[in-house]
CSV table of C-alpha atoms in Angstrom, one decimal:
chain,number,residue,atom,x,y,z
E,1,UNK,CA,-27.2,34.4,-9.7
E,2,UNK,CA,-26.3,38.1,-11.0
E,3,UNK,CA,-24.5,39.9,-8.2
E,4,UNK,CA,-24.7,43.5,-8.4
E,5,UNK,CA,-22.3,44.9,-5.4
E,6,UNK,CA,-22.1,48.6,-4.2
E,7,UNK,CA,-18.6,49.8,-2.2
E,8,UNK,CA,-20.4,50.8,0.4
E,9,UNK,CA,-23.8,50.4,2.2
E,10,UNK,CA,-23.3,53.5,4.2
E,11,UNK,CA,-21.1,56.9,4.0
E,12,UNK,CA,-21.4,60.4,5.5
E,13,UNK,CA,-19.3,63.0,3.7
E,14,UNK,CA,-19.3,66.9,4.1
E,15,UNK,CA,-20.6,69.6,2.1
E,16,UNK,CA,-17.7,70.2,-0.9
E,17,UNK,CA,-16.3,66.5,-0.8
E,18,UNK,CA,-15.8,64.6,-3.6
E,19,UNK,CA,-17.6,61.9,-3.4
E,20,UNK,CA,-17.0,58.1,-5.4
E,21,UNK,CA,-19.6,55.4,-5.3
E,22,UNK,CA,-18.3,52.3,-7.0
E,23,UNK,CA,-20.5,49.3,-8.8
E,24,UNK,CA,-19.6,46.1,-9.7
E,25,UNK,CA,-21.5,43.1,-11.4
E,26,UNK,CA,-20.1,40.0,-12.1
E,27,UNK,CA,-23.0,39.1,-15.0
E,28,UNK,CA,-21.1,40.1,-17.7
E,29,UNK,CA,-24.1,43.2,-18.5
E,30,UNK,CA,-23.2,45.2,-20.8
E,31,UNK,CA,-26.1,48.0,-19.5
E,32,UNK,CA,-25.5,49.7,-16.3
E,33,UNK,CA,-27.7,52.9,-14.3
E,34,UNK,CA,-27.1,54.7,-10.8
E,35,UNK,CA,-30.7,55.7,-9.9
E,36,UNK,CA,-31.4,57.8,-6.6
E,37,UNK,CA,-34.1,56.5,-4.4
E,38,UNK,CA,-36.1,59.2,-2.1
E,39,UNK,CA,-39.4,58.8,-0.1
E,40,UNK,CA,-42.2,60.1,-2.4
E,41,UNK,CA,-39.9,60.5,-5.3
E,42,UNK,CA,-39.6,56.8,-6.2
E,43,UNK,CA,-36.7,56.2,-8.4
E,44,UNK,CA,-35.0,58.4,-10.5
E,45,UNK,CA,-32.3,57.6,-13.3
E,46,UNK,CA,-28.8,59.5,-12.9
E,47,UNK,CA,-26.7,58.4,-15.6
E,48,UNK,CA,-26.4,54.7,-17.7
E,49,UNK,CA,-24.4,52.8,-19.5
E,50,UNK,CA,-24.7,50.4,-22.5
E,51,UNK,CA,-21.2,50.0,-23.4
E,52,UNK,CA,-17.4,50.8,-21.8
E,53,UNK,CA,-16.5,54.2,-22.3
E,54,UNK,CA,-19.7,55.1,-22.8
E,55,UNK,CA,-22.7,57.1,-21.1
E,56,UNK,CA,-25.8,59.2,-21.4
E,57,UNK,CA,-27.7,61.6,-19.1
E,58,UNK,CA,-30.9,60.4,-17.4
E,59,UNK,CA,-33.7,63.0,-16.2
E,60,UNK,CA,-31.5,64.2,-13.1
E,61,UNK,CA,-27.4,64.6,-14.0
E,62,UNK,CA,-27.2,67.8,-12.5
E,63,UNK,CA,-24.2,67.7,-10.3
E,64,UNK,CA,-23.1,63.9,-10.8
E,65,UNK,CA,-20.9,62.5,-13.5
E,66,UNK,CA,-19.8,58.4,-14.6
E,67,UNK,CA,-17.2,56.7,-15.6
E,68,UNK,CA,-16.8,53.0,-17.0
E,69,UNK,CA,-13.6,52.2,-17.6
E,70,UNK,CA,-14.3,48.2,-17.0
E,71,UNK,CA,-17.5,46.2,-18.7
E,72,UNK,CA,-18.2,45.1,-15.2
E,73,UNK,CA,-17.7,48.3,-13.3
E,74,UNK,CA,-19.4,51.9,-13.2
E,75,UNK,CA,-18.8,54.5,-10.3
E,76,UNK,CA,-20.7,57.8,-9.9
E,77,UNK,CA,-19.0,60.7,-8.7
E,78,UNK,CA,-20.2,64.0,-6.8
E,79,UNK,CA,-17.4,66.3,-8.2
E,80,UNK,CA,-19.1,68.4,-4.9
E,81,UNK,CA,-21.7,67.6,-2.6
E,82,UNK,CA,-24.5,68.8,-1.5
E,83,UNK,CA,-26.7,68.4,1.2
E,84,UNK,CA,-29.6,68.2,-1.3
E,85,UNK,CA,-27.5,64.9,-2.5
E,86,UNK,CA,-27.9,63.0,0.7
E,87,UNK,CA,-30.3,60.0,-0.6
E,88,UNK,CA,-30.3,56.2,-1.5
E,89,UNK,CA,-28.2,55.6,-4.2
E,90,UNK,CA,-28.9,52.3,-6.3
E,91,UNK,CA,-27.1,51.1,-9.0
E,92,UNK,CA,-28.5,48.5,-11.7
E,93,UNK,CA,-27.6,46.4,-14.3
E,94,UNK,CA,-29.2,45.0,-17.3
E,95,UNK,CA,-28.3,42.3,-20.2
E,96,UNK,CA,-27.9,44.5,-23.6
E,97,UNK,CA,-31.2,44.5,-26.2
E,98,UNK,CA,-32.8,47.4,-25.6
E,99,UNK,CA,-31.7,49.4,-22.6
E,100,UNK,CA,-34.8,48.4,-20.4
E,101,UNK,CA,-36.4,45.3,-22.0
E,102,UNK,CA,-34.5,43.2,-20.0
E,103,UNK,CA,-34.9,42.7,-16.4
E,104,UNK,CA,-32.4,45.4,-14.2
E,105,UNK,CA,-30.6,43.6,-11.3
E,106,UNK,CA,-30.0,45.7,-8.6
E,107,UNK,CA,-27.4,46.5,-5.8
E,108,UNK,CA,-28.1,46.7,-2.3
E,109,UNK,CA,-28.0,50.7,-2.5
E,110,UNK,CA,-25.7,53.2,-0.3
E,111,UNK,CA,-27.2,55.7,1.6
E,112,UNK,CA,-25.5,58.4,1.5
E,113,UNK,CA,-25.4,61.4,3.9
E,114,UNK,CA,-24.0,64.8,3.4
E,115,UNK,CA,-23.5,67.3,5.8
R,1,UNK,CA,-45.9,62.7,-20.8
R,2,UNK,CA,-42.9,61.2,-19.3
R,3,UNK,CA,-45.1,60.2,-15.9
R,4,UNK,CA,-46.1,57.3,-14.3
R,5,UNK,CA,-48.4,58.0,-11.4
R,6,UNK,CA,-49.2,55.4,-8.9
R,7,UNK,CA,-51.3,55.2,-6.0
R,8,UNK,CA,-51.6,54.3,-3.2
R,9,UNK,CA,-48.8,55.7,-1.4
R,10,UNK,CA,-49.1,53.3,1.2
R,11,UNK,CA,-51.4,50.5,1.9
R,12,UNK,CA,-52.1,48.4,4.8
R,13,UNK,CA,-53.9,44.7,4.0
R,14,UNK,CA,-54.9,42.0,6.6
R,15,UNK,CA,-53.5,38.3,5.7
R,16,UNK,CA,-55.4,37.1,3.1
R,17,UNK,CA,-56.7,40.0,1.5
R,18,UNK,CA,-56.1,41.2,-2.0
R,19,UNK,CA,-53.8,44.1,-2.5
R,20,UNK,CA,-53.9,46.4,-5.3
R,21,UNK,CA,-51.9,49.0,-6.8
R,22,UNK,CA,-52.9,51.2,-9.4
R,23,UNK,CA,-50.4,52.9,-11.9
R,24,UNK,CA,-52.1,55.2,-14.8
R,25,UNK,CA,-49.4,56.9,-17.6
R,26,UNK,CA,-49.6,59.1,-20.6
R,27,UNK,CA,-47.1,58.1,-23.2
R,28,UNK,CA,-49.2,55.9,-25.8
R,29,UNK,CA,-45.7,54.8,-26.8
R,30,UNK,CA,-45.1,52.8,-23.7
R,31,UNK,CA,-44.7,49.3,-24.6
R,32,UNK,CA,-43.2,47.7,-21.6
R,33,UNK,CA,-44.5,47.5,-17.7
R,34,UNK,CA,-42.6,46.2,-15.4
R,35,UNK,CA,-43.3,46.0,-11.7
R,36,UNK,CA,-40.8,45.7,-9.0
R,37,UNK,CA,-40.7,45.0,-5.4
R,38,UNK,CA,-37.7,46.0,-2.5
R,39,UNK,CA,-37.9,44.5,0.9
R,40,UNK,CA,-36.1,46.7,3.6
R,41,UNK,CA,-32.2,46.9,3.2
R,42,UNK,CA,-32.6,45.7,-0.1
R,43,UNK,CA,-32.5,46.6,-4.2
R,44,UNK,CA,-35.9,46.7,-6.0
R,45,UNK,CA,-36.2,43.2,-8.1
R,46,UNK,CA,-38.5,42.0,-11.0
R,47,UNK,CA,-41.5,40.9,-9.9
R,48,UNK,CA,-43.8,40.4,-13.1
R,49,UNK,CA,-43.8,42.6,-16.3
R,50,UNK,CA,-46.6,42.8,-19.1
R,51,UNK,CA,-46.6,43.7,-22.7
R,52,UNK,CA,-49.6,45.6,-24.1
R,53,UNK,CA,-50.6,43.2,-26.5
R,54,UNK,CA,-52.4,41.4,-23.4
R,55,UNK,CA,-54.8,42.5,-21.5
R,56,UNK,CA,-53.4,40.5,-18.2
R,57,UNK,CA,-50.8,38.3,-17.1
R,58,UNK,CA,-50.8,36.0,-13.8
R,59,UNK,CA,-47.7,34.4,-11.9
R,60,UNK,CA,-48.8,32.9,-8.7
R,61,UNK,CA,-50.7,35.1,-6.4
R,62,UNK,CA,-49.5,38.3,-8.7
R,63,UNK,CA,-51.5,39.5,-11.8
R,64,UNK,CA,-51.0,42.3,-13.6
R,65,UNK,CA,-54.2,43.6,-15.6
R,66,UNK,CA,-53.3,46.5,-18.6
R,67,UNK,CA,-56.4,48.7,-19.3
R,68,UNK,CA,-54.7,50.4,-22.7
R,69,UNK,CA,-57.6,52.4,-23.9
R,70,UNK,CA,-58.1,54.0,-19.9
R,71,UNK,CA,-54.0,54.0,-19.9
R,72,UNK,CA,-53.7,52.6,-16.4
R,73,UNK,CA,-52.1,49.4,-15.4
R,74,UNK,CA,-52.5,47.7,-11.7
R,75,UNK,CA,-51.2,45.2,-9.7
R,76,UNK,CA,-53.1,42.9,-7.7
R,77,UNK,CA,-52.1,40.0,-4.9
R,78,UNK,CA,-54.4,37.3,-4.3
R,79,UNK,CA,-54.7,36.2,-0.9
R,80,UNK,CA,-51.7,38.7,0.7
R,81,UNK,CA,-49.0,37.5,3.0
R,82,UNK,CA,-47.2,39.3,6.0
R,83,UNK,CA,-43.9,38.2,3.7
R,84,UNK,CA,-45.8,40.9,0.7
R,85,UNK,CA,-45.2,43.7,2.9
R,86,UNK,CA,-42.7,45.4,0.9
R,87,UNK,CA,-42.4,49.0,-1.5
R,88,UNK,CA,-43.6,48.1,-5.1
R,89,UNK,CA,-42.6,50.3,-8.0
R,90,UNK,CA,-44.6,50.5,-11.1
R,91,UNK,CA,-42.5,51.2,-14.2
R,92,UNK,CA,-42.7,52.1,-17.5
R,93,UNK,CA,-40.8,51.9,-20.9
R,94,UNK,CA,-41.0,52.6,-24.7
R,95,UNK,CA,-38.7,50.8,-28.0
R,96,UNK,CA,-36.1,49.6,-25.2
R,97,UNK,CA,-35.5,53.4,-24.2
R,98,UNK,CA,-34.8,53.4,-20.3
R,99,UNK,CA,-37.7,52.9,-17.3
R,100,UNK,CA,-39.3,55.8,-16.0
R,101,UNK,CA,-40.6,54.5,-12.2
R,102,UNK,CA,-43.8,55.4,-10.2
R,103,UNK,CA,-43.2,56.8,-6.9
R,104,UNK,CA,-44.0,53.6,-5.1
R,105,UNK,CA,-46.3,52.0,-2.4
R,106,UNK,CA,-45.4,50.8,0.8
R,107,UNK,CA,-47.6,47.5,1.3
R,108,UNK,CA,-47.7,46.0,4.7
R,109,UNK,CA,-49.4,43.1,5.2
R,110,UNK,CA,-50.9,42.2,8.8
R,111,UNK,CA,-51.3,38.6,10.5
């Protein structure tokens, strides 16, 4: 079974912090996304991943940036939060061959809280 | 162009009913739709995808049916079970670019 685990299933941090949520899969994937998840909003892609080292923007970067320094790992980073970041934050991963044709596995999520 | 809307937002069923949950897009360049589900205190997971070279695709009490000249896809489940009641995403993709997601529907399924 593909195990996609996330550091944490709950944090509160405070307006400023910098903030690290870490992703791991033990699959082997060579594609990897953080999403946020908000009621009404459904989900939305951050960042992803299709190789080490690398990255590209999805629809909402603003304010968050990646790093994959290991094939199996890929942590998302508030250089400064926000309240307006407090949300569900899911990260997936994904066999390469086309970034979406093949099924995303996904982490429990962290919700995260800023105040 | 980027969109996919779904409705309902939320959706209650008695047991045995059919649920169904409609997603309509824009993009004629879509060529991938997946559908999703996430139980409480978990990560969405595949439920059944469809290509639009078909018109529907059936796994157990889940069919998907693709309407590509109306530009809607839905999801239907036969005969509906209290352990349905979950949040279904609809999703979308074109040439293996990444999955834009509907906004979901929360399904709850009553004995």
């Amino acid at each position: 079974d593909v195990k996609v685990t996330q550091s944490s299933r709950y944090l509160v941090k405070r307006t400023g912090e910098k903030v690290f949520l870490e992703c791991v899969q033990d699959m082997d994937h060579e594609n990897m996304f953080w999403y946020r998840q908000d009621p009404g909003l459904g989900l939305r892609l951050i960042y992803f991943s299709y190789d080490v080292k690398m990255k590209e923007k999805g629809d909402i970067p603003e304010g968050y940036s990646v790093s994959r320094e290991k094939k199996e790992r890929f942590s998302l980073i508030l250089e400064s939060a926000s309240t307006n970041q407090t949300s569900m934050y899911l990260c997936a991963s994904s066999l390469f061959g086309g970034v979406s044709y093949n099924e995303q596995f996904f982490g429990p999520g962290t919700r995260l809280t800023v105040l | 162009q980027q969109q996919v809307k779904q409705s309902p937002q939320s959706l209650i069923v008695q047991k045995g009913g059919i649920s169904i949950i409609n997603c309509a897009y824009e993009n004629t360049a879509f060529d991938y739709f997946p559908w999703y589900q996430q139980f409480p205190g978990k990560g969405p997971a595949l439920l059944i995808a469809i290509r639009p070279d078909v018109s529907e695709k059936k796994e157990g009490r889940f069919t998907i049916s693709f309407n590509k000249s109306a530009k809607q896809f839905s999801l239907h489940i036969m005969d509906s079970q209290p352990g349905d009641s979950a949040t279904y995403f609809c999703a979308a993709s074109m040439r293996g670019d990444k999955l834009i997601f509907g906004t979901g529907t929360r399904l709850q399924v009553f004995p």
